[in-house]
Amino acid sequence: YFRARSGTFSQKCAWGTLSVQDPKEDPKLEFEAKYVELNPLGEGGCGSVFNGYRKSDKLVVAIKHIPNENIYCTHFDESGRELSVEVAVMLKLQSGTSNSASSKAPITLLDWYVLPHELILVLERPMPASDLQSYIERRGGSLKESEAKIILKQLVEAAIHLQDEKIFHRDIKLENILIEMCSGTPRVRIIDFGLSCFTEKNSNHNTFYGTDCHIPPEWLFRYQYSAGPTTVWQLGIVLFECLHKKHFNSSSFIRRTIKINNRLSKDCKDFLKQCFTRDPKERPSLEQIHLHRCPNSLSFSCELTPSGGSHELN
């Protein structure tokens, strides 16, 4: 559920306004009265995630512990309180009225507890599901184009929804995408909003947050980046890693030591080339890649079964 493959760059920041609930009087006691924490699911650069359940109805949950020193991005509400931007963003997403599939892609925040030395998030835990990297590994290290396109279309639509809500995830990658496997077709869920922020369309950012090997070229050359073009670059990386048995590295790709497999279909190759346009001003928008033939030429005939029948999130 929570893994880190590479480093991040980060710095404390604050964005926007959002009203939230009052802090709990005894947050640790309230958490322990409501939830049971079980085995660890994983550990990354920002914190640890544990399996657990809600006592009242045995609902399976994921419990994320984030030490205060690892809360890189913060947010101030209308009363001036400093909050984790992860909490603020997830509450904002849950306050929307849309019932579309794309609006339901982000994992739901069920509860949050501010303790003296850490923040505890209680999150929805889809079952059965696995992160996209594990999902690919169980299928031999790459996906068929037909399956990758099903995942890609949902990802693009989820990214457009985040953009409409003025939210920039900043770290869309295999490890931050869950594949829910309760039916024959994989359902995409987005996790880990710890580096996200509120943003305006076309606003430039001058401090990089995210995975170092996924840095967009505009940051490498001009030390600035914006939400839309960066997200398009990251979606290209996700598709690349779905279809190639190798990890993507922006610097290596720019130096042409990593190349797109020429055996891919014309649509997939063109989609990747457009996402990897070096100049962000020439790179297509999320709306434009949503109309591209690649995510829209879907085949639902492939047999999609959870390999090994695992119900655990790794």
CSV table of C-alpha atoms in Angstrom, one decimal, residues 14 34 48 58 60 70 81 86-87 91 107 126-127 164 166 195 211 227 254 262 266 273 277 282 287 306 311-312:
chain,number,residue,atom,x,y,z
A,14,ALA,CA,1.0,26.5,2.6
A,34,LYS,CA,-12.3,3.4,17.6
A,48,SER,CA,4.5,3.9,7.9
A,58,LYS,CA,-14.9,-4.5,11.4
A,60,VAL,CA,-10.8,-2.9,7.1
A,70,ASN,CA,8.0,14.4,7.7
A,81,ARG,CA,-4.3,26.8,12.2
A,86,GLU,CA,-2.7,15.9,2.8
A,87,VAL,CA,-5.6,16.2,5.2
A,91,LEU,CA,-11.2,16.8,2.8
A,107,ILE,CA,-8.8,7.1,-1.6
A,126,PRO,CA,-10.0,-1.3,-1.0
A,127,MET,CA,-10.1,-5.1,-1.0
A,164,ASP,CA,-10.8,20.8,-11.9
A,166,LYS,CA,-7.3,22.9,-8.3
A,195,LEU,CA,3.2,16.2,-1.4
A,211,THR,CA,10.2,11.5,-7.1
A,227,ALA,CA,0.7,21.3,-12.5
A,254,ILE,CA,16.5,13.1,-22.2
A,262,ASN,CA,9.4,0.5,-31.3
A,266,LYS,CA,1.4,3.4,-33.3
A,273,LYS,CA,6.1,10.9,-27.5
A,277,THR,CA,7.5,16.6,-25.3
A,282,GLU,CA,4.3,22.3,-26.5
A,287,GLU,CA,-7.8,17.5,-21.9
A,306,PRO,CA,-5.9,-10.9,-9.3
A,311,HIS,CA,-6.1,-9.6,-0.8
A,312,GLU,CA,-3.1,-7.8,0.8
